[in-house]
Coordinates of C-alpha atoms in Angstrom, one line a residue:
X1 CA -146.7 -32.1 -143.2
X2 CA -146.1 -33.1 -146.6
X3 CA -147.1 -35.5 -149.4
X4 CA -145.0 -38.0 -149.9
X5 CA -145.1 -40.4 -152.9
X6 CA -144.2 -44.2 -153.1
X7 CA -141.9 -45.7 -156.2
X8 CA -142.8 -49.3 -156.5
X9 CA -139.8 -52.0 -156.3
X10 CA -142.4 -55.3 -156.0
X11 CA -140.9 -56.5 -159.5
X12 CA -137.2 -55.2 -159.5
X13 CA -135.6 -54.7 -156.2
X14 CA -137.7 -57.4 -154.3
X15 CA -136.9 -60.2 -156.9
X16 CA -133.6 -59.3 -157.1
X17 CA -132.8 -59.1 -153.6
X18 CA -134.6 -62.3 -152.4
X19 CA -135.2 -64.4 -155.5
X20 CA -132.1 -64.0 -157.3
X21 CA -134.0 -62.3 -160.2
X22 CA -135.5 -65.2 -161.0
X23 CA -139.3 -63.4 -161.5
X24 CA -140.8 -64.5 -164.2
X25 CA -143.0 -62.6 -166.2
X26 CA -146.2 -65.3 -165.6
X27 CA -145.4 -64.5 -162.0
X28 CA -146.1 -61.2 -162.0
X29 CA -148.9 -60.8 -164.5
X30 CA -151.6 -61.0 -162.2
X31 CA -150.6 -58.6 -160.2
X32 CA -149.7 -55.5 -162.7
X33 CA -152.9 -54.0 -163.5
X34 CA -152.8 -53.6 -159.5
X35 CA -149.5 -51.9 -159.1
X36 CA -151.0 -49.8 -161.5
X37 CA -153.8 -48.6 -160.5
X38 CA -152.1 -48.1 -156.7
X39 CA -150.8 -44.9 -157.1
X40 CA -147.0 -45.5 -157.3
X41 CA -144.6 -42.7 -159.1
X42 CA -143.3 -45.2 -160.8
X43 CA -142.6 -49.3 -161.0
X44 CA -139.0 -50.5 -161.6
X45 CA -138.6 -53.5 -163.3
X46 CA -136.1 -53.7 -165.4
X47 CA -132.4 -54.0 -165.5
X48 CA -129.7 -55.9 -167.9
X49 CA -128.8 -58.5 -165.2
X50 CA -132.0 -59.6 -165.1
X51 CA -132.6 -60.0 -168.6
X52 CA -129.2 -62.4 -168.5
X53 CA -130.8 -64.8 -165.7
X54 CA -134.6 -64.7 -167.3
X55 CA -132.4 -66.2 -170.5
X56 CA -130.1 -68.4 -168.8
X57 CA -132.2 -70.2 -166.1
X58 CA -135.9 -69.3 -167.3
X59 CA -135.4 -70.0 -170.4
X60 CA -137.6 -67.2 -170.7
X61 CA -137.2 -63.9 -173.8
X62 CA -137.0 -60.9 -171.6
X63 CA -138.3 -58.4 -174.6
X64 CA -141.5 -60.7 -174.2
X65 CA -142.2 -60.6 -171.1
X66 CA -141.3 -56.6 -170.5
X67 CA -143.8 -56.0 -173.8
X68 CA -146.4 -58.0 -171.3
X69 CA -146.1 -56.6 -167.8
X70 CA -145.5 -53.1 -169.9
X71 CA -149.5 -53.9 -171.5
X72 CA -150.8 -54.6 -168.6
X73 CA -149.5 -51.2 -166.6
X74 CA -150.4 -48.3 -169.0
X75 CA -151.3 -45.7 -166.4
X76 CA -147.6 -45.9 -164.2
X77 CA -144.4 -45.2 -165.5
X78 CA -142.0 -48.2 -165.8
X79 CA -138.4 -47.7 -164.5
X80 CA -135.6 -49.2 -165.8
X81 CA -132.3 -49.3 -164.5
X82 CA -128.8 -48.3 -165.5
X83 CA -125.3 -48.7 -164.9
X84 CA -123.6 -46.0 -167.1
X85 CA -120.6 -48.0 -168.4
X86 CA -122.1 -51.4 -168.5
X87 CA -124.8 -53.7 -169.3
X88 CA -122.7 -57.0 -170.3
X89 CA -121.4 -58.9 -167.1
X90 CA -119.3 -56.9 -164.5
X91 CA -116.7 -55.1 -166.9
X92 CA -117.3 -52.2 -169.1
X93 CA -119.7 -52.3 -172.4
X94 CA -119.3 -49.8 -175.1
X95 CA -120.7 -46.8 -175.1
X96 CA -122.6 -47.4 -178.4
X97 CA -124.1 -50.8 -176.4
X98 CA -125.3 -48.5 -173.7
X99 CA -126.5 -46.3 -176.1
X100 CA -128.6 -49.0 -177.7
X101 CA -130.0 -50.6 -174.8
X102 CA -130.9 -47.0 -173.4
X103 CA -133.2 -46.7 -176.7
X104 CA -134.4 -50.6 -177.2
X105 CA -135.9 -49.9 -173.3
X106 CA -137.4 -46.3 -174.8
X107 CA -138.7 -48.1 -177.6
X108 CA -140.1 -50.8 -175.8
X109 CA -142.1 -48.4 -173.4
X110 CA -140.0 -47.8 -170.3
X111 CA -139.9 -43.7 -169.7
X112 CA -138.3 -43.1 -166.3
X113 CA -134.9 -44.4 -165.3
X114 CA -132.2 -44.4 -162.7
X115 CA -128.9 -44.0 -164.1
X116 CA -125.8 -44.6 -161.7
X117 CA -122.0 -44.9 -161.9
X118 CA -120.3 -46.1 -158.8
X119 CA -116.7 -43.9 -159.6
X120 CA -119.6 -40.9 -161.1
X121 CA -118.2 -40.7 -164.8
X122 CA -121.2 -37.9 -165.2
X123 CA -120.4 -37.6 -168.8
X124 CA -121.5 -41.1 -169.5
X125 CA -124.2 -40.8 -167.3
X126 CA -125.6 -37.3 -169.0
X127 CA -125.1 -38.9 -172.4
X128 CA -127.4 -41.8 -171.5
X129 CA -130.1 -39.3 -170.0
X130 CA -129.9 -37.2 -173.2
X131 CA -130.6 -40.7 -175.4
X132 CA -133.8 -41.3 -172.4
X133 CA -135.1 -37.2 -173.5
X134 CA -135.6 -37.9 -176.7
X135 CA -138.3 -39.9 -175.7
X136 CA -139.3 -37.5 -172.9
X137 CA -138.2 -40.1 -170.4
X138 CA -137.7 -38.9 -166.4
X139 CA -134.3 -39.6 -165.2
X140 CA -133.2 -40.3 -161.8
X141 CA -129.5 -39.5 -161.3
X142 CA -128.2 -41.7 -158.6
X143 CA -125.9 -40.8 -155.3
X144 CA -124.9 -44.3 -153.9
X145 CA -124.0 -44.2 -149.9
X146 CA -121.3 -46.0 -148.2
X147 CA -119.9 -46.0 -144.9
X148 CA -115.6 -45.3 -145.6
X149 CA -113.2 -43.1 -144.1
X150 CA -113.9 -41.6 -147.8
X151 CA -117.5 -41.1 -148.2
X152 CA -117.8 -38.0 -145.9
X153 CA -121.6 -35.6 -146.3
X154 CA -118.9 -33.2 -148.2
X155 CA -118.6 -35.9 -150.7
X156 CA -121.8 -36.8 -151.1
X157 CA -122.9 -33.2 -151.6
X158 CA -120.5 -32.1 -154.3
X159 CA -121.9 -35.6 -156.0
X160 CA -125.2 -34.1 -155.8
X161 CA -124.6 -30.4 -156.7
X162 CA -122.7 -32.0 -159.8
X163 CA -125.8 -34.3 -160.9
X164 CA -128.3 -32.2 -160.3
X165 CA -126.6 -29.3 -162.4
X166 CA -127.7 -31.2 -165.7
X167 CA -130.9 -30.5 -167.3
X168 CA -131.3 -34.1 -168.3
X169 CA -131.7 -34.8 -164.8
X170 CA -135.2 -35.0 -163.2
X171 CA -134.6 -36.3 -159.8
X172 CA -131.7 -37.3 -157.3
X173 CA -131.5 -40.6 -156.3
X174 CA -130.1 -41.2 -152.7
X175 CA -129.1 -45.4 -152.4
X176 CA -128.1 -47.3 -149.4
X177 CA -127.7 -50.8 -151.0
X178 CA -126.2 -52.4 -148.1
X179 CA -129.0 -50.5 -145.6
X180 CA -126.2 -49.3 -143.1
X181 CA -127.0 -45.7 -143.2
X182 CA -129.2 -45.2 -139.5
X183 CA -130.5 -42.0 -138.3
X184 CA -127.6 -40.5 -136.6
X185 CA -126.0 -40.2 -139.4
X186 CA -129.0 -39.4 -141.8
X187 CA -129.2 -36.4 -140.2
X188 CA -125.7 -34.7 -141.2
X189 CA -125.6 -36.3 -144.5
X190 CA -129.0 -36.0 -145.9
X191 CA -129.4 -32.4 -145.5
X192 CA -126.4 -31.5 -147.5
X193 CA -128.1 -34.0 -150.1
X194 CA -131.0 -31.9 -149.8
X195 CA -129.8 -28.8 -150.5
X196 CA -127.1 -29.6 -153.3
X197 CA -130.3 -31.1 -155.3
X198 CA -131.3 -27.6 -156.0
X199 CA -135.2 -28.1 -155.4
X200 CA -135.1 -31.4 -157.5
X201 CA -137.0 -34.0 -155.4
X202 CA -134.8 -36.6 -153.8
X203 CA -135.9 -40.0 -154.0
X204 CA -134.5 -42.6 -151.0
X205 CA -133.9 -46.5 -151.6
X206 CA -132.2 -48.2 -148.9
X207 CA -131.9 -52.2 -148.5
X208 CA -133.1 -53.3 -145.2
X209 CA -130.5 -55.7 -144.3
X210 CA -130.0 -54.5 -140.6
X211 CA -133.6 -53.5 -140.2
X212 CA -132.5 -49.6 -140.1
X213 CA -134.1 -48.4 -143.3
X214 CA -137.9 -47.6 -141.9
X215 CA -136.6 -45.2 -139.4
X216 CA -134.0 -44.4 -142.3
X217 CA -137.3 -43.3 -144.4
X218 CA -139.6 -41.9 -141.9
X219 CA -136.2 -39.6 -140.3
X220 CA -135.7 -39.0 -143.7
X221 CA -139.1 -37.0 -144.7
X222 CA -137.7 -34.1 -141.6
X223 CA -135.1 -33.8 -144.0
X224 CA -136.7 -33.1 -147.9
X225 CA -136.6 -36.2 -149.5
X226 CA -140.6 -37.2 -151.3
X227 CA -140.2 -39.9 -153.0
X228 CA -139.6 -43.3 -150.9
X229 CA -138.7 -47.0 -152.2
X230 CA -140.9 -49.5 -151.1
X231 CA -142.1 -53.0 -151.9
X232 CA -145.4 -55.2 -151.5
X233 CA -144.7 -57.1 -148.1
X234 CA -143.6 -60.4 -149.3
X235 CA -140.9 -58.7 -151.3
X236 CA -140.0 -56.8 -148.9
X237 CA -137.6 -56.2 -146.1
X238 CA -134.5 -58.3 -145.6
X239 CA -132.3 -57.6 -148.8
X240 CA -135.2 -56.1 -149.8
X241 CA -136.7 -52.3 -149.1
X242 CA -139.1 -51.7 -146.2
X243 CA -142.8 -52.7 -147.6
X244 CA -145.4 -50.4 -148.9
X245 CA -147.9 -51.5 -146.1
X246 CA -145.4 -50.5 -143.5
X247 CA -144.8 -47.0 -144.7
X248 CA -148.2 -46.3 -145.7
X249 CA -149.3 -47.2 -142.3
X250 CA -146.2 -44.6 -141.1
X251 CA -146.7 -41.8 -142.9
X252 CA -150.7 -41.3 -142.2
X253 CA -149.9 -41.6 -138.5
X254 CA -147.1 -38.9 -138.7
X255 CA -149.8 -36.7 -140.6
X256 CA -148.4 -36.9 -144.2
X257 CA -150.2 -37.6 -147.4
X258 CA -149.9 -39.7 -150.0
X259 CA -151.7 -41.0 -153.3
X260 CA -151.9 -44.6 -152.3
X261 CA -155.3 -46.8 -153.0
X262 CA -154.4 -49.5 -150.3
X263 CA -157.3 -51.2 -151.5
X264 CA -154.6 -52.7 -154.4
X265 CA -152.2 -53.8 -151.9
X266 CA -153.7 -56.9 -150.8
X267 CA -154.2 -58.4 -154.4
X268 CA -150.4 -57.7 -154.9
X269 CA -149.7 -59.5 -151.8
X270 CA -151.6 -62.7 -151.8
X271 CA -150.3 -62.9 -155.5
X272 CA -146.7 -63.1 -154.4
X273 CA -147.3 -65.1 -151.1
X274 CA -149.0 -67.6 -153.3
X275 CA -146.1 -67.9 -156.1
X276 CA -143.2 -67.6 -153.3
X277 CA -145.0 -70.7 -151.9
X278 CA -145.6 -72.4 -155.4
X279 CA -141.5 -72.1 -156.1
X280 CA -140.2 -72.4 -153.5
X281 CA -138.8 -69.1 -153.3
X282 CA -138.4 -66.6 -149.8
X283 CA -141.3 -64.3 -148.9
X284 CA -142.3 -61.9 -146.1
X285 CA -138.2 -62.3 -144.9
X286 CA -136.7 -60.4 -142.0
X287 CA -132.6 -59.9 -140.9
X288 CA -131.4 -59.1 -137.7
X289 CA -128.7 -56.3 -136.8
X290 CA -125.5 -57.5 -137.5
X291 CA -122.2 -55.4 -137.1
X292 CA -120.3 -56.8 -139.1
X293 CA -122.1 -55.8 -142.1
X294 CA -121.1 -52.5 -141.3
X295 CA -117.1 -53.6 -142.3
X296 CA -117.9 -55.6 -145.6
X297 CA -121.5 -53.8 -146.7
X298 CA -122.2 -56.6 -149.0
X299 CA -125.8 -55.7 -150.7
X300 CA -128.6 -58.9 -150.1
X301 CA -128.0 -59.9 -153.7
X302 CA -124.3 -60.4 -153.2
X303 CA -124.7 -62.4 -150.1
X304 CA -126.3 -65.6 -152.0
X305 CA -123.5 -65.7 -154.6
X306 CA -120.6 -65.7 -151.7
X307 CA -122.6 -68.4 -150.4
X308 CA -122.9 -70.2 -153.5
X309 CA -118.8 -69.5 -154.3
X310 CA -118.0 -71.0 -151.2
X311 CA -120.7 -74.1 -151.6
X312 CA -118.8 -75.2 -154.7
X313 CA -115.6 -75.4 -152.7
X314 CA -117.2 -77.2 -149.7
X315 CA -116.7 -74.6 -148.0
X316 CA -119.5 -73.2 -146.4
X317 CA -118.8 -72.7 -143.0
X318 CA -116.5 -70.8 -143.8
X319 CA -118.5 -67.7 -144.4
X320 CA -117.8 -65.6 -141.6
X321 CA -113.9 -65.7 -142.5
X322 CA -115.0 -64.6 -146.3
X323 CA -116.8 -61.7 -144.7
X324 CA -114.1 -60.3 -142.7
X325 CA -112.0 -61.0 -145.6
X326 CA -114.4 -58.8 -148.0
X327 CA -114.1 -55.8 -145.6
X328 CA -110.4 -56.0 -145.7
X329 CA -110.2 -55.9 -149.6
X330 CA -112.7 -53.6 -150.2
X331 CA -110.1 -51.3 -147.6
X332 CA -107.2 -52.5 -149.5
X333 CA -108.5 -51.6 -152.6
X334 CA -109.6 -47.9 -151.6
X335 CA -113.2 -48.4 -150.5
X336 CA -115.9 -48.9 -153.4
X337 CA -119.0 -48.9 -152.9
X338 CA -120.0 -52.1 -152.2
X339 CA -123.1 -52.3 -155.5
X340 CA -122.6 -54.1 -158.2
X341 CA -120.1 -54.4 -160.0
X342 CA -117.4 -53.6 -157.3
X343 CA -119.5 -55.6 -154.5
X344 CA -119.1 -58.8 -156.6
X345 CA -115.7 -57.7 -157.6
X346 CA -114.2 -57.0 -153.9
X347 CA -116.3 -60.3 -152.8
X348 CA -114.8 -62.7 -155.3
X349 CA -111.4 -61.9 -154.6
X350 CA -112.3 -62.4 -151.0
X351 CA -113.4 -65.7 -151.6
X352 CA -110.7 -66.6 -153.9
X353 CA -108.2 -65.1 -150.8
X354 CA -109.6 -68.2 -148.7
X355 CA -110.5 -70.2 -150.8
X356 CA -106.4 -70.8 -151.8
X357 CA -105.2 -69.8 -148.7
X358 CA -103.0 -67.1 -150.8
X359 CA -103.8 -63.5 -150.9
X360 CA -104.0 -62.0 -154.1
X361 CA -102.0 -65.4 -155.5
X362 CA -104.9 -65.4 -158.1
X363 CA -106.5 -62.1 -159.2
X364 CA -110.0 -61.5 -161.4
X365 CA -109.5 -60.3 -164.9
X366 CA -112.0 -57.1 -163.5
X367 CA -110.1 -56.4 -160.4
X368 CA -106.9 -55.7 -162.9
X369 CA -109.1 -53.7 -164.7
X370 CA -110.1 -51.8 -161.6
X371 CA -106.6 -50.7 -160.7
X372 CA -106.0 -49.3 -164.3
X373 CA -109.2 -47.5 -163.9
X374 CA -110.9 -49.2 -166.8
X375 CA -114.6 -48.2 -164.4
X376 CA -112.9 -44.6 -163.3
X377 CA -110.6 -43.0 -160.7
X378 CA -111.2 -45.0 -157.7
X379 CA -112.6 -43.2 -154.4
X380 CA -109.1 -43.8 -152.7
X381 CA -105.8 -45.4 -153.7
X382 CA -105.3 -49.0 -153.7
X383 CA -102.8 -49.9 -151.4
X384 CA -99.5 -50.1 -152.8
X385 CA -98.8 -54.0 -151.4
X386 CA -102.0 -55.0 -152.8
X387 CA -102.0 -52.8 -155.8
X388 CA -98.0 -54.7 -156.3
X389 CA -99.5 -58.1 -155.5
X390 CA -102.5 -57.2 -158.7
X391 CA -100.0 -55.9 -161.2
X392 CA -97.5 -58.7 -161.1
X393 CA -100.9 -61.1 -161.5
X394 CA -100.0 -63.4 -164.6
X395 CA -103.0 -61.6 -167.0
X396 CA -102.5 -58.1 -165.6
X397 CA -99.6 -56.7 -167.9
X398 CA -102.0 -58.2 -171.3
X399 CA -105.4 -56.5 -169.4
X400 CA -103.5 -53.2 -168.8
X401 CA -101.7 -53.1 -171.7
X402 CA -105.0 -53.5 -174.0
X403 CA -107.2 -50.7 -174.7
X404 CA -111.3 -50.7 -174.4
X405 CA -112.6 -50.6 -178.0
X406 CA -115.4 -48.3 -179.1
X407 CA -117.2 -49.7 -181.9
X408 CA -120.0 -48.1 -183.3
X409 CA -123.2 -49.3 -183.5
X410 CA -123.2 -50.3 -187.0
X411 CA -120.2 -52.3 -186.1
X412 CA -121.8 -53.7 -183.5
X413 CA -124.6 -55.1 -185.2
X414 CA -122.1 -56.9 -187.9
X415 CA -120.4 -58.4 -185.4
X416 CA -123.5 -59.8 -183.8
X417 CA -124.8 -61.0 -187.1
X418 CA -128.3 -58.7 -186.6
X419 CA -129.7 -55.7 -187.6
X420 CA -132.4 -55.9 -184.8
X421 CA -130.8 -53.9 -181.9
X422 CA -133.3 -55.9 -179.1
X423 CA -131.6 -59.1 -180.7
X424 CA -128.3 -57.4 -180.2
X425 CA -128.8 -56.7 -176.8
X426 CA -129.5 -60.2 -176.6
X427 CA -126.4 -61.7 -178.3
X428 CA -124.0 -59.0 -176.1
X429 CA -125.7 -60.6 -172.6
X430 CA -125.1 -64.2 -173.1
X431 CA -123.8 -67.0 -175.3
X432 CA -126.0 -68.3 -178.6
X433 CA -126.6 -71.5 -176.9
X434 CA -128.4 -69.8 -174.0
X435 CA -130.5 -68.0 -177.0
X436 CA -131.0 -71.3 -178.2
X437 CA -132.5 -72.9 -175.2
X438 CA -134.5 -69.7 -174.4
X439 CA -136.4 -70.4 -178.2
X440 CA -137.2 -73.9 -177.5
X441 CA -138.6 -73.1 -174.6
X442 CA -141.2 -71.3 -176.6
X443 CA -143.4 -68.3 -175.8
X444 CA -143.2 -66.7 -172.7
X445 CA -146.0 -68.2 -170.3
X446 CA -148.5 -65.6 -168.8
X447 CA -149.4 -67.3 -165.9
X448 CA -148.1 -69.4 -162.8
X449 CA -149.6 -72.1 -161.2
X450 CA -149.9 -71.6 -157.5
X451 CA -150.1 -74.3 -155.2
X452 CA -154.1 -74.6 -154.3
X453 CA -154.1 -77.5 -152.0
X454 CA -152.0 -79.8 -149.1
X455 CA -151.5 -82.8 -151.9
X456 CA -150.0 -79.9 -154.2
X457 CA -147.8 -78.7 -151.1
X458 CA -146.4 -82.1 -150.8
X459 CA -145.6 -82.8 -154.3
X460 CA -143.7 -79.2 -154.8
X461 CA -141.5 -80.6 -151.5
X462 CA -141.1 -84.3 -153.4
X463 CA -139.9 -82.1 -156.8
X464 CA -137.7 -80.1 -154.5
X465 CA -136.0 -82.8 -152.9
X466 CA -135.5 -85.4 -155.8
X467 CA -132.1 -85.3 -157.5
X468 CA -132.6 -88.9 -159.3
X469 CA -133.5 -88.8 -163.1
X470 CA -136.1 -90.8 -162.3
X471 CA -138.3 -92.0 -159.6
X472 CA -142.6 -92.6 -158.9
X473 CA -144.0 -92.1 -156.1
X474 CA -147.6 -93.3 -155.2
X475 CA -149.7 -92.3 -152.4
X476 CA -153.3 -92.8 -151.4
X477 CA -153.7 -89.0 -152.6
X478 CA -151.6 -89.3 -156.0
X479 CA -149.2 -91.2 -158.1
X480 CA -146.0 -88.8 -159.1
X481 CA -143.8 -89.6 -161.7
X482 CA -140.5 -87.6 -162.1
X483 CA -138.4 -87.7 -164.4
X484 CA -134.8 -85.6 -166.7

């Protein structure tokens, strides 16, 4: 038997997943020093798309509220995550961006991150590990699965080897976003994973959409990976990844060890319960097996924004069509990995297929980009009818024709009227009036009421379900008044 240790994704993966990364710091507060002292390898928490939604619809300054969970978890290293060639949006970012944000998070306290590219530019990704050693940072290199005619164990091995060939590099990360990988398979990929890691310890993070990734984990530890991805039950599961109670529970039962103090769990749980009831927000969710999420492998995040896409057309029941559209673009266009960016890439030009009733009659400014391989060499070709139907798009010829620029970080900072690179990072994410908002909302709040009796309960509903600018309601219990 072995020990196995956990790597805690209560505050990244969970919220991300299930509450559109919507966690505010106040949120979570309470429930750091527990995390903490639980045991985890480390606590991800942090990524740049969260930072854009904590500004945009929290109002809330994202340096703030990392500098406070960050205080209140000194003992456990706090992950953050990176895509290679981007933290603005779903295009590219300069390299001297990436560079910046890599050291503002270092600065700020984070020191162990996982770094992936879904087309594998390993020089980017090596030159943001090397920024991450200077501060003696771990680094997690990242092997994203997927299910394509393309993504054979060969492949996935000779990713591996590659990573794990780097100093720079700590630990392999093996990811299932869309949770589709089940044992059968596990067993003739995983090995070769294994092996091509070169006695680095392999980490495991698969999304539980079809309810596959806790015999994913526990087939997984015959196999050589230690480190395992799991969440506090409330954020787990679903979209999420199988929870911390759960594989606890599994791996003393199959005789392994681990450096767990269960005694922490329940604290982190009733705090999240309590706040997913207080706002309204999922908890403690579960998905059934669906096959045709093995075709489109859109990731739990990416599911709520196709929803949402079609909900502004008054289209909603339309979302099976937009699925089985999705799986037939992400084939046309040669199989990405369905992860951010090329999941919301592929699934926007699904919806857009439907939504006009052409295909490919209007095509995303990043999908051009795709097919000149602004993100890399793509897995497969594009189709030459689809990849036809993109480059005769009206924008395409401008977007091909134009080169990325590369200014340096001096540059950067005059552009963005700062010499303070966490404001920079701030001013690349979103638009000054966001910033503006964000101030006047004022310091970042360190708590978050929770709903403490019936007469509360009722009132969160009312606030819920009003969409007037005004209205009172009075009851025998309390009198409400609303109002914008």
């Amino acid at each position: 038997m072995a020990h196995i240790e956990l790597l805690d994704q209560t505050l990244r993966d969970g919220p991300q997943s299930l509450w559109g990364m919507k966690m505010q710091a106040g949120m979570a507060l309470p429930a750091a020093p527990h995390l903490d002292r639980s045991g985890f390898h480390a606590i991800d928490l942090v990524g740049s798309s969260m930072f854009e939604v904590l500004i945009r619809y929290c109002q809330e300054n994202p340096w703030e509220g990392l500098d406070l969970l960050l205080d209140a978890m000194p003992r456990t290293p706090v992950r953050g995550g990176m895509r290679s060639n981007a933290a603005v949006s779903f295009s590219t970012s300069p390299d001297a961006l990436m560079d910046a944000w890599m050291r503002q998070l270092n600065v700020h306290g984070c020191r162990s991150y996982w770094i992936y590219d879904l087309l594998y530019n390993v020089d980017k990704m090596h030159r943001l590990a090397g920024v991450a050693k200077q501060f003696g940072s771990e680094i997690a290199a990242t092997v994203m699965f997927s299910l394509s005619p393309l993504h054979t164990d060969e492949y996935f091995a000779k990713i591996t080897a590659e990573l794990a060939a780097s100093d720079d590099v700590d630990t392999i990360l093996f990811y299932d976003p869309a949770g589709v990988l089940d044992v059968t398979r596990l067993r003739t990929v995983l090995p070769g994973v294994v092996a091509a890691a070169a006695g680095k310890p392999v980490e495991f993070h698969a999304n539980n959409l079809l309810g596959l990734s806790g015999a994913a984990y526990v087939e997984s530890l015959k196999h050589g990976v230690s480190i395992l991805h799991t969440a506090s039950r409330p954020m787990a599961n679903a979209a999420s990844v199988p929870s911390t109670e759960i594989m606890v529970h599994n791996l003393e039962i199959l005789g392994h060890t681990h450096g767990i103090d269960t005694s922490r769990l329940g604290p982190v749980r009733e705090r999240f319960e309590a706040v997913g009831a207080a706002a309204g927000l999922p908890v403690n969710q579960h998905h059934e097996y669906d096959v045709m999420s093995l075709a489109h492998q859109i990731p739990g995040g990416m599911m709520g924004s196709l929803k949402r896409q079609l909900a502004d057309h008054g289209m909603e029941e339309r979302l099976s069509e937009v699925l089985a559209e999705t799986a037939q673009v992400r084939r046309e266009l040669g199989y990405p990995v369905m992860a951010t960016p090329f999941s919301q890439l592929v699934g926007t030009q699904a919806v857009l297929n439907v939504v006009t009733g052409t295909r490919y009659g209007t095509v995303p400014d990043q999908v051009v980009e795709y097919a000149a391989g602004r993100f890399g060499t793509p897995v497969g070709p594009i189709e030459p009818e689809t990849l036809d139907r993109i480059t005769g798009s009206p924008r395409a010829a401008a977007i091909m024709a134009a080169q990325p620029e590369q200014p340096t970080i001096e540059e950067l900072r005059a552009s963005h009227g700062t010499a303070d690179d966490d404001e920079l990072i701030l001013r690349a994410l979103v638009p000054e009036s966001d910033l503006i908002q964000m101030r006047k909302a004022g310091p970042v709040k360190q708590d978050y009421p929770v709903l403490s009796s019936a007469e509360l309960e009722q009132v969160a509903a009312i606030v819920r379900a009003v969409d007037r600018p005004y209205a009172r309601i009075t009851t025998e219990a309390f009198d409400l008044e609303l109002g914008r």
